[in-house]
JSON list of C-alpha atoms in Angstrom, two decimals:
[
{"chain": "A", "resi": 29, "resn": "HIS", "atom": "CA", "xyz": [16.99, 8.37, -3.08]},
{"chain": "A", "resi": 30, "resn": "PHE", "atom": "CA", "xyz": [15.54, 4.96, -3.79]},
{"chain": "A", "resi": 31, "resn": "MET", "atom": "CA", "xyz": [16.82, 1.45, -4.43]},
{"chain": "A", "resi": 32, "resn": "GLY", "atom": "CA", "xyz": [14.61, -1.60, -4.81]},
{"chain": "A", "resi": 33, "resn": "LYS", "atom": "CA", "xyz": [13.86, -4.76, -6.71]},
{"chain": "A", "resi": 34, "resn": "ALA", "atom": "CA", "xyz": [11.01, -5.11, -9.21]},
{"chain": "A", "resi": 35, "resn": "GLY", "atom": "CA", "xyz": [10.67, -8.49, -10.82]},
{"chain": "A", "resi": 36, "resn": "GLU", "atom": "CA", "xyz": [14.21, -9.76, -11.28]},
{"chain": "A", "resi": 37, "resn": "LYS", "atom": "CA", "xyz": [15.86, -6.35, -11.72]},
{"chain": "A", "resi": 38, "resn": "ILE", "atom": "CA", "xyz": [17.27, -3.80, -9.29]},
{"chain": "A", "resi": 39, "resn": "TYR", "atom": "CA", "xyz": [16.38, -0.13, -9.76]},
{"chain": "A", "resi": 40, "resn": "ALA", "atom": "CA", "xyz": [17.73, 3.03, -8.16]},
{"chain": "A", "resi": 41, "resn": "GLN", "atom": "CA", "xyz": [17.03, 6.74, -8.20]},
{"chain": "A", "resi": 42, "resn": "ASN", "atom": "CA", "xyz": [20.13, 8.91, -8.01]},
{"chain": "A", "resi": 43, "resn": "GLY", "atom": "CA", "xyz": [18.95, 12.43, -7.22]},
{"chain": "A", "resi": 44, "resn": "SER", "atom": "CA", "xyz": [18.80, 14.62, -10.29]},
{"chain": "A", "resi": 45, "resn": "ASP", "atom": "CA", "xyz": [20.29, 11.92, -12.53]},
{"chain": "A", "resi": 46, "resn": "GLY", "atom": "CA", "xyz": [17.02, 9.98, -12.72]},
{"chain": "A", "resi": 47, "resn": "LEU", "atom": "CA", "xyz": [16.31, 6.24, -12.59]},
{"chain": "A", "resi": 48, "resn": "PHE", "atom": "CA", "xyz": [18.85, 3.51, -13.24]},
{"chain": "A", "resi": 49, "resn": "VAL", "atom": "CA", "xyz": [18.63, -0.25, -13.71]},
{"chain": "A", "resi": 50, "resn": "TYR", "atom": "CA", "xyz": [21.39, -2.67, -12.67]},
{"chain": "A", "resi": 51, "resn": "GLU", "atom": "CA", "xyz": [22.22, -4.96, -15.60]},
{"chain": "A", "resi": 52, "resn": "ASN", "atom": "CA", "xyz": [25.31, -7.04, -16.26]},
{"chain": "A", "resi": 53, "resn": "GLN", "atom": "CA", "xyz": [27.03, -5.62, -13.16]},
{"chain": "A", "resi": 54, "resn": "VAL", "atom": "CA", "xyz": [26.62, -2.04, -14.44]},
{"chain": "A", "resi": 55, "resn": "TRP", "atom": "CA", "xyz": [24.15, 0.75, -13.53]},
{"chain": "A", "resi": 56, "resn": "LYS", "atom": "CA", "xyz": [22.48, 1.86, -16.75]},
{"chain": "A", "resi": 57, "resn": "PRO", "atom": "CA", "xyz": [20.34, 5.00, -17.16]},
{"chain": "A", "resi": 58, "resn": "LEU", "atom": "CA", "xyz": [16.66, 4.11, -17.46]},
{"chain": "A", "resi": 59, "resn": "ALA", "atom": "CA", "xyz": [14.71, 7.36, -17.31]},
{"chain": "A", "resi": 60, "resn": "HIS", "atom": "CA", "xyz": [15.51, 11.01, -16.81]},
{"chain": "A", "resi": 61, "resn": "HIS", "atom": "CA", "xyz": [12.50, 13.20, -16.15]},
{"chain": "A", "resi": 62, "resn": "PRO", "atom": "CA", "xyz": [12.20, 16.64, -14.50]},
{"chain": "A", "resi": 63, "resn": "LEU", "atom": "CA", "xyz": [9.83, 15.13, -11.94]},
{"chain": "A", "resi": 64, "resn": "LEU", "atom": "CA", "xyz": [12.61, 12.84, -10.75]},
{"chain": "A", "resi": 65, "resn": "GLU", "atom": "CA", "xyz": [14.79, 15.85, -9.96]},
{"chain": "A", "resi": 66, "resn": "GLU", "atom": "CA", "xyz": [12.21, 17.17, -7.48]},
{"chain": "A", "resi": 67, "resn": "HIS", "atom": "CA", "xyz": [10.45, 14.06, -6.15]},
{"chain": "A", "resi": 68, "resn": "THR", "atom": "CA", "xyz": [11.62, 10.89, -4.43]},
{"chain": "A", "resi": 69, "resn": "VAL", "atom": "CA", "xyz": [10.64, 7.50, -5.81]},
{"chain": "A", "resi": 70, "resn": "SER", "atom": "CA", "xyz": [9.24, 5.30, -3.03]},
{"chain": "A", "resi": 71, "resn": "SER", "atom": "CA", "xyz": [8.70, 2.02, -4.88]},
{"chain": "A", "resi": 72, "resn": "ILE", "atom": "CA", "xyz": [8.77, 0.37, -8.30]},
{"chain": "A", "resi": 73, "resn": "LEU", "atom": "CA", "xyz": [6.60, -2.60, -9.25]},
{"chain": "A", "resi": 74, "resn": "PRO", "atom": "CA", "xyz": [6.29, -4.64, -12.44]},
{"chain": "A", "resi": 75, "resn": "HIS", "atom": "CA", "xyz": [2.99, -3.71, -14.09]},
{"chain": "A", "resi": 76, "resn": "ASN", "atom": "CA", "xyz": [3.04, -5.75, -17.28]},
{"chain": "A", "resi": 77, "resn": "LYS", "atom": "CA", "xyz": [5.64, -6.92, -19.79]},
{"chain": "A", "resi": 78, "resn": "ASP", "atom": "CA", "xyz": [6.88, -3.48, -20.81]},
{"chain": "A", "resi": 79, "resn": "THR", "atom": "CA", "xyz": [5.60, -1.21, -18.01]},
{"chain": "A", "resi": 80, "resn": "LEU", "atom": "CA", "xyz": [6.64, -0.50, -14.44]},
{"chain": "A", "resi": 81, "resn": "LEU", "atom": "CA", "xyz": [4.50, 1.20, -11.82]},
{"chain": "A", "resi": 82, "resn": "VAL", "atom": "CA", "xyz": [6.50, 3.92, -10.06]},
{"chain": "A", "resi": 83, "resn": "THR", "atom": "CA", "xyz": [5.27, 5.48, -6.81]},
{"chain": "A", "resi": 84, "resn": "THR", "atom": "CA", "xyz": [6.61, 8.74, -5.43]},
{"chain": "A", "resi": 85, "resn": "LEU", "atom": "CA", "xyz": [6.42, 10.24, -1.97]},
{"chain": "A", "resi": 86, "resn": "LYS", "atom": "CA", "xyz": [4.58, 13.43, -2.97]},
{"chain": "A", "resi": 87, "resn": "ALA", "atom": "CA", "xyz": [3.74, 13.31, -6.68]},
{"chain": "A", "resi": 88, "resn": "GLY", "atom": "CA", "xyz": [1.52, 10.23, -6.94]},
{"chain": "A", "resi": 89, "resn": "LEU", "atom": "CA", "xyz": [1.84, 7.25, -9.25]},
{"chain": "A", "resi": 90, "resn": "PHE", "atom": "CA", "xyz": [3.38, 6.87, -12.70]},
{"chain": "A", "resi": 91, "resn": "HIS", "atom": "CA", "xyz": [3.77, 4.26, -15.40]},
{"chain": "A", "resi": 92, "resn": "LEU", "atom": "CA", "xyz": [7.28, 3.90, -16.75]},
{"chain": "A", "resi": 93, "resn": "VAL", "atom": "CA", "xyz": [7.12, 2.77, -20.37]},
{"chain": "A", "resi": 94, "resn": "LYS", "atom": "CA", "xyz": [10.59, 2.44, -21.90]},
{"chain": "A", "resi": 95, "resn": "ASP", "atom": "CA", "xyz": [12.17, 5.71, -20.72]},
{"chain": "A", "resi": 96, "resn": "GLN", "atom": "CA", "xyz": [8.94, 7.74, -20.37]},
{"chain": "A", "resi": 97, "resn": "LEU", "atom": "CA", "xyz": [7.16, 8.54, -17.10]},
{"chain": "A", "resi": 98, "resn": "ILE", "atom": "CA", "xyz": [3.41, 8.83, -17.65]},
{"chain": "A", "resi": 99, "resn": "PRO", "atom": "CA", "xyz": [1.13, 10.02, -14.80]},
{"chain": "A", "resi": 100, "resn": "PHE", "atom": "CA", "xyz": [-1.21, 7.31, -13.52]},
{"chain": "A", "resi": 101, "resn": "LYS", "atom": "CA", "xyz": [-4.24, 9.14, -12.16]},
{"chain": "A", "resi": 102, "resn": "THR", "atom": "CA", "xyz": [-6.26, 7.64, -9.32]},
{"chain": "A", "resi": 103, "resn": "GLU", "atom": "CA", "xyz": [-9.34, 8.72, -7.39]},
{"chain": "A", "resi": 104, "resn": "ILE", "atom": "CA", "xyz": [-7.17, 9.26, -4.32]},
{"chain": "A", "resi": 105, "resn": "ASP", "atom": "CA", "xyz": [-4.47, 11.47, -5.87]},
{"chain": "A", "resi": 106, "resn": "PRO", "atom": "CA", "xyz": [-5.21, 14.43, -3.55]},
{"chain": "A", "resi": 107, "resn": "GLN", "atom": "CA", "xyz": [-4.73, 12.15, -0.54]},
{"chain": "A", "resi": 108, "resn": "LEU", "atom": "CA", "xyz": [-1.58, 10.59, -1.98]},
{"chain": "A", "resi": 109, "resn": "TYR", "atom": "CA", "xyz": [0.01, 14.01, -2.55]},
{"chain": "A", "resi": 110, "resn": "VAL", "atom": "CA", "xyz": [-0.57, 15.01, 1.08]},
{"chain": "A", "resi": 111, "resn": "HIS", "atom": "CA", "xyz": [-0.17, 11.69, 2.90]},
{"chain": "A", "resi": 112, "resn": "ARG", "atom": "CA", "xyz": [2.73, 10.39, 0.81]},
{"chain": "A", "resi": 113, "resn": "VAL", "atom": "CA", "xyz": [3.03, 6.92, -0.69]},
{"chain": "A", "resi": 114, "resn": "TYR", "atom": "CA", "xyz": [5.83, 5.27, 1.29]},
{"chain": "A", "resi": 115, "resn": "CYS", "atom": "CA", "xyz": [5.57, 1.70, -0.02]},
{"chain": "A", "resi": 116, "resn": "SER", "atom": "CA", "xyz": [3.54, -0.53, -2.32]},
{"chain": "A", "resi": 117, "resn": "LYS", "atom": "CA", "xyz": [2.90, -4.18, -3.07]},
{"chain": "A", "resi": 118, "resn": "ASP", "atom": "CA", "xyz": [1.37, -5.97, -6.05]},
{"chain": "A", "resi": 119, "resn": "LEU", "atom": "CA", "xyz": [-1.34, -8.21, -4.58]},
{"chain": "A", "resi": 120, "resn": "GLY", "atom": "CA", "xyz": [-2.06, -10.08, -7.80]},
{"chain": "A", "resi": 121, "resn": "LYS", "atom": "CA", "xyz": [-5.42, -10.31, -9.56]},
{"chain": "A", "resi": 122, "resn": "GLY", "atom": "CA", "xyz": [-5.12, -6.67, -10.64]},
{"chain": "A", "resi": 123, "resn": "ARG", "atom": "CA", "xyz": [-4.88, -5.31, -7.08]},
{"chain": "A", "resi": 124, "resn": "LEU", "atom": "CA", "xyz": [-2.31, -3.01, -5.53]},
{"chain": "A", "resi": 125, "resn": "ALA", "atom": "CA", "xyz": [-1.60, -2.05, -1.89]},
{"chain": "A", "resi": 126, "resn": "LEU", "atom": "CA", "xyz": [-0.35, 1.48, -1.23]},
{"chain": "A", "resi": 127, "resn": "GLY", "atom": "CA", "xyz": [1.09, 2.28, 2.21]},
{"chain": "A", "resi": 128, "resn": "THR", "atom": "CA", "xyz": [1.12, 5.94, 3.21]},
{"chain": "A", "resi": 129, "resn": "THR", "atom": "CA", "xyz": [2.87, 8.00, 5.86]},
{"chain": "A", "resi": 130, "resn": "SER", "atom": "CA", "xyz": [-0.30, 9.25, 7.57]},
{"chain": "A", "resi": 131, "resn": "SER", "atom": "CA", "xyz": [-3.41, 7.84, 5.90]},
{"chain": "A", "resi": 132, "resn": "GLY", "atom": "CA", "xyz": [-2.98, 4.10, 6.38]},
{"chain": "A", "resi": 133, "resn": "LEU", "atom": "CA", "xyz": [-3.26, 1.53, 3.61]},
{"chain": "A", "resi": 134, "resn": "PHE", "atom": "CA", "xyz": [-5.22, 1.74, 0.35]},
{"chain": "A", "resi": 135, "resn": "ILE", "atom": "CA", "xyz": [-6.11, -1.31, -1.76]},
{"chain": "A", "resi": 136, "resn": "THR", "atom": "CA", "xyz": [-6.78, -0.28, -5.35]},
{"chain": "A", "resi": 137, "resn": "ASP", "atom": "CA", "xyz": [-7.21, -1.93, -8.70]},
{"chain": "A", "resi": 138, "resn": "TYR", "atom": "CA", "xyz": [-4.90, -1.14, -11.60]},
{"chain": "A", "resi": 139, "resn": "ARG", "atom": "CA", "xyz": [-7.36, 1.51, -12.80]},
{"chain": "A", "resi": 140, "resn": "GLY", "atom": "CA", "xyz": [-6.78, 3.46, -9.58]},
{"chain": "A", "resi": 141, "resn": "GLN", "atom": "CA", "xyz": [-10.17, 2.69, -7.98]},
{"chain": "A", "resi": 142, "resn": "VAL", "atom": "CA", "xyz": [-10.06, 2.09, -4.21]},
{"chain": "A", "resi": 143, "resn": "SER", "atom": "CA", "xyz": [-11.67, -1.14, -3.03]},
{"chain": "A", "resi": 144, "resn": "GLN", "atom": "CA", "xyz": [-10.54, -1.04, 0.62]},
{"chain": "A", "resi": 145, "resn": "LYS", "atom": "CA", "xyz": [-8.87, 1.29, 3.10]},
{"chain": "A", "resi": 146, "resn": "PHE", "atom": "CA", "xyz": [-7.30, 0.37, 6.44]},
{"chain": "A", "resi": 147, "resn": "THR", "atom": "CA", "xyz": [-6.49, 3.08, 8.99]},
{"chain": "A", "resi": 148, "resn": "TYR", "atom": "CA", "xyz": [-6.21, 3.61, 12.73]},
{"chain": "A", "resi": 149, "resn": "GLU", "atom": "CA", "xyz": [-9.99, 4.03, 12.78]},
{"chain": "A", "resi": 150, "resn": "GLN", "atom": "CA", "xyz": [-10.37, 0.54, 11.26]},
{"chain": "A", "resi": 151, "resn": "GLY", "atom": "CA", "xyz": [-8.01, -1.01, 13.79]},
{"chain": "A", "resi": 152, "resn": "LEU", "atom": "CA", "xyz": [-4.42, -0.38, 12.70]},
{"chain": "A", "resi": 153, "resn": "GLN", "atom": "CA", "xyz": [-2.06, 0.61, 15.52]},
{"chain": "A", "resi": 154, "resn": "ASN", "atom": "CA", "xyz": [-1.19, 3.78, 13.57]},
{"chain": "A", "resi": 155, "resn": "ASN", "atom": "CA", "xyz": [-1.43, 5.16, 10.02]},
{"chain": "A", "resi": 156, "resn": "TYR", "atom": "CA", "xyz": [2.28, 5.16, 9.07]},
{"chain": "A", "resi": 157, "resn": "ILE", "atom": "CA", "xyz": [2.89, 2.13, 6.84]},
{"chain": "A", "resi": 158, "resn": "ARG", "atom": "CA", "xyz": [6.63, 1.57, 6.40]},
{"chain": "A", "resi": 159, "resn": "ASP", "atom": "CA", "xyz": [6.50, -1.72, 4.49]},
{"chain": "A", "resi": 160, "resn": "ILE", "atom": "CA", "xyz": [4.06, -4.35, 3.23]},
{"chain": "A", "resi": 161, "resn": "PHE", "atom": "CA", "xyz": [4.57, -8.11, 3.18]},
{"chain": "A", "resi": 162, "resn": "LEU", "atom": "CA", "xyz": [2.21, -10.47, 1.34]},
{"chain": "A", "resi": 163, "resn": "ASP", "atom": "CA", "xyz": [2.23, -13.95, 2.92]},
{"chain": "A", "resi": 164, "resn": "ARG", "atom": "CA", "xyz": [1.60, -17.28, 1.19]},
{"chain": "A", "resi": 165, "resn": "ASP", "atom": "CA", "xyz": [-2.11, -17.09, 2.09]},
{"chain": "A", "resi": 166, "resn": "ASN", "atom": "CA", "xyz": [-2.41, -13.68, 0.38]},
{"chain": "A", "resi": 167, "resn": "ASN", "atom": "CA", "xyz": [-2.83, -11.75, 3.61]},
{"chain": "A", "resi": 168, "resn": "LEU", "atom": "CA", "xyz": [-0.85, -8.67, 4.54]},
{"chain": "A", "resi": 169, "resn": "TRP", "atom": "CA", "xyz": [1.64, -7.95, 7.30]},
{"chain": "A", "resi": 170, "resn": "LEU", "atom": "CA", "xyz": [2.28, -4.23, 7.73]},
{"chain": "A", "resi": 171, "resn": "ALA", "atom": "CA", "xyz": [5.44, -2.77, 9.22]},
{"chain": "A", "resi": 172, "resn": "LEU", "atom": "CA", "xyz": [4.27, 0.34, 11.07]},
{"chain": "A", "resi": 173, "resn": "ASP", "atom": "CA", "xyz": [5.96, 3.14, 12.94]},
{"chain": "A", "resi": 174, "resn": "TYR", "atom": "CA", "xyz": [5.28, 1.37, 16.25]},
{"chain": "A", "resi": 175, "resn": "GLY", "atom": "CA", "xyz": [4.63, -2.27, 15.55]},
{"chain": "A", "resi": 176, "resn": "ILE", "atom": "CA", "xyz": [3.36, -4.85, 13.09]},
{"chain": "A", "resi": 177, "resn": "ASP", "atom": "CA", "xyz": [-0.24, -5.36, 11.98]},
{"chain": "A", "resi": 178, "resn": "TYR", "atom": "CA", "xyz": [-1.90, -8.26, 10.20]},
{"chain": "A", "resi": 179, "resn": "VAL", "atom": "CA", "xyz": [-4.62, -7.61, 7.61]},
{"chain": "A", "resi": 180, "resn": "SER", "atom": "CA", "xyz": [-6.69, -10.59, 6.54]},
{"chain": "A", "resi": 181, "resn": "LEU", "atom": "CA", "xyz": [-7.66, -9.91, 2.93]},
{"chain": "A", "resi": 182, "resn": "ASN", "atom": "CA", "xyz": [-9.40, -13.27, 2.54]},
{"chain": "A", "resi": 183, "resn": "SER", "atom": "CA", "xyz": [-12.04, -12.73, 5.21]},
{"chain": "A", "resi": 184, "resn": "ALA", "atom": "CA", "xyz": [-15.35, -10.93, 4.96]},
{"chain": "A", "resi": 185, "resn": "ILE", "atom": "CA", "xyz": [-14.77, -9.68, 8.52]},
{"chain": "A", "resi": 186, "resn": "HIS", "atom": "CA", "xyz": [-11.72, -7.45, 8.83]},
{"chain": "A", "resi": 187, "resn": "TYR", "atom": "CA", "xyz": [-12.24, -5.78, 12.15]},
{"chain": "A", "resi": 188, "resn": "ILE", "atom": "CA", "xyz": [-15.04, -5.69, 14.69]},
{"chain": "A", "resi": 189, "resn": "TYR", "atom": "CA", "xyz": [-15.04, -2.71, 17.02]},
{"chain": "A", "resi": 190, "resn": "PRO", "atom": "CA", "xyz": [-18.57, -1.98, 18.25]},
{"chain": "A", "resi": 191, "resn": "ASP", "atom": "CA", "xyz": [-17.72, 1.36, 19.86]},
{"chain": "A", "resi": 192, "resn": "LYS", "atom": "CA", "xyz": [-14.55, 3.06, 18.58]},
{"chain": "A", "resi": 193, "resn": "GLU", "atom": "CA", "xyz": [-14.71, 5.68, 21.32]},
{"chain": "A", "resi": 194, "resn": "ASN", "atom": "CA", "xyz": [-14.94, 3.13, 24.12]},
{"chain": "A", "resi": 195, "resn": "PRO", "atom": "CA", "xyz": [-12.79, 0.00, 23.73]},
{"chain": "A", "resi": 196, "resn": "VAL", "atom": "CA", "xyz": [-14.38, -2.94, 25.53]},
{"chain": "A", "resi": 197, "resn": "SER", "atom": "CA", "xyz": [-13.60, -6.57, 26.28]},
{"chain": "A", "resi": 198, "resn": "SER", "atom": "CA", "xyz": [-15.41, -9.27, 24.32]},
{"chain": "A", "resi": 199, "resn": "TYR", "atom": "CA", "xyz": [-16.78, -12.26, 26.22]},
{"chain": "A", "resi": 200, "resn": "GLY", "atom": "CA", "xyz": [-18.62, -14.20, 23.55]},
{"chain": "A", "resi": 201, "resn": "VAL", "atom": "CA", "xyz": [-19.62, -14.27, 19.91]},
{"chain": "A", "resi": 202, "resn": "ARG", "atom": "CA", "xyz": [-22.56, -16.17, 18.41]},
{"chain": "A", "resi": 203, "resn": "ILE", "atom": "CA", "xyz": [-24.47, -16.34, 15.18]},
{"chain": "A", "resi": 204, "resn": "PHE", "atom": "CA", "xyz": [-28.21, -16.68, 15.75]},
{"chain": "A", "resi": 205, "resn": "ASN", "atom": "CA", "xyz": [-30.84, -16.50, 12.97]},
{"chain": "A", "resi": 206, "resn": "GLN", "atom": "CA", "xyz": [-28.12, -15.30, 10.57]},
{"chain": "A", "resi": 207, "resn": "ASN", "atom": "CA", "xyz": [-27.15, -12.36, 12.81]},
{"chain": "A", "resi": 208, "resn": "LEU", "atom": "CA", "xyz": [-23.78, -11.90, 14.50]},
{"chain": "A", "resi": 209, "resn": "TYR", "atom": "CA", "xyz": [-23.98, -11.12, 18.25]},
{"chain": "A", "resi": 210, "resn": "ILE", "atom": "CA", "xyz": [-21.04, -9.93, 20.35]},
{"chain": "A", "resi": 211, "resn": "ALA", "atom": "CA", "xyz": [-21.23, -9.99, 24.15]},
{"chain": "A", "resi": 212, "resn": "THR", "atom": "CA", "xyz": [-18.97, -7.32, 25.65]},
{"chain": "A", "resi": 213, "resn": "SER", "atom": "CA", "xyz": [-18.24, -5.74, 29.00]},
{"chain": "A", "resi": 214, "resn": "ASN", "atom": "CA", "xyz": [-20.41, -2.85, 27.81]},
{"chain": "A", "resi": 215, "resn": "GLY", "atom": "CA", "xyz": [-23.42, -4.79, 26.52]},
{"chain": "A", "resi": 216, "resn": "LEU", "atom": "CA", "xyz": [-24.61, -6.87, 23.60]},
{"chain": "A", "resi": 217, "resn": "TYR", "atom": "CA", "xyz": [-23.99, -5.76, 20.01]},
{"chain": "A", "resi": 218, "resn": "SER", "atom": "CA", "xyz": [-25.41, -7.17, 16.80]}
]
């Protein structure tokens, strides 16, 4: 079951009864679709004036137009079906963040094309994204299974890890002749 806010409205999924919207202190039916009987909604976001973006744990993404659920195909659908979309956040400027249960965070555009991916291999503490918070500087804070991570979306450098198999201490960083050099306990990297 799901309950969440999208825009100024509150939405809920009630098992096999479908999606509801809370208006005038009453839950009103919004959409009843066979997919909603079998799959759990994980988030709902405003998409444009008359469309909502609905994410599900195991069935991917959908547009909700009036009372119709329309599949929203992305290039990562096979991954989303397996790794489950647990949360999402509209990042503005046509971008969307999708948090998964075992494949980290995807940043896509509203056509479903991935522009960035953040995982354990890129520096997250783990790949289970439980919630996403967008701060006033348009950077992300991720609630994970075992901690909180910060993702700087406004920087060209997201994570520097010269040797993923051998974590090392950094002692100095310099730019020389337009190259970045990192002095570590294991040597010099550029």
